[in-house]
XYZ file of C-alpha atoms in Angstrom:
67
model
C 90.789 88.941 105.469
C 92.975 87.498 108.182
C 93.576 84.327 106.122
C 94.802 86.434 103.238
C 97.237 88.280 105.546
C 98.512 84.931 106.891
C 99.042 83.519 103.428
C 100.780 86.671 102.223
C 103.218 86.846 105.172
C 104.093 83.135 104.902
C 104.657 83.293 101.103
C 106.859 86.409 101.368
C 108.936 84.916 104.184
C 109.407 81.620 102.327
C 110.300 83.311 99.072
C 112.882 85.416 100.912
C 114.366 82.384 102.569
C 114.852 80.500 99.275
C 115.380 83.457 96.920
C 116.885 86.385 98.891
C 118.517 87.833 95.800
C 115.058 88.448 94.301
C 114.209 90.770 97.194
C 117.477 92.573 96.740
C 116.787 93.099 93.035
C 113.326 94.384 93.728
C 114.503 96.831 96.468
C 118.021 97.891 95.253
C 118.895 96.275 91.993
C 116.870 98.634 89.819
C 118.880 101.595 91.164
C 122.255 100.128 90.171
C 123.694 100.366 86.676
C 125.339 97.179 85.314
C 125.799 93.767 86.874
C 125.668 94.276 90.576
C 124.811 91.481 92.943
C 124.156 91.449 96.706
C 126.867 90.399 99.058
C 126.915 87.009 100.710
C 126.491 88.716 104.101
C 123.313 90.471 102.857
C 121.914 87.185 101.517
C 122.643 85.336 104.789
C 121.144 88.068 106.976
C 118.109 88.256 104.723
C 117.598 84.504 105.183
C 118.112 84.541 108.945
C 115.733 87.462 109.347
C 113.070 85.765 107.244
C 113.341 82.589 109.351
C 113.043 84.604 112.579
C 110.048 86.431 111.267
C 108.356 83.327 110.080
C 108.883 81.547 113.395
C 107.701 84.581 115.339
C 104.617 84.914 113.136
C 103.745 81.270 113.400
C 104.208 81.137 117.157
C 102.583 84.380 118.218
C 100.261 85.807 115.583
C 98.881 82.818 113.864
C 97.164 81.205 116.883
C 95.629 84.519 117.931
C 94.307 85.209 114.405
C 92.825 81.777 113.946
C 91.502 81.207 117.429
């Protein structure tokens, strides 16, 4: 079960690093009528947050879950 959690967290973080607009469309895009796009600031903060979460997860949680 822990391996599934590890794989899921890493996949979500990597997807959000490379495709942050996809996360915005899943969370907010369906509520907006017409062609609305996330701001550049939102995309950058989403990427930065995903990198921080991925590094934190890999440094602190992954070794304790596997060892």
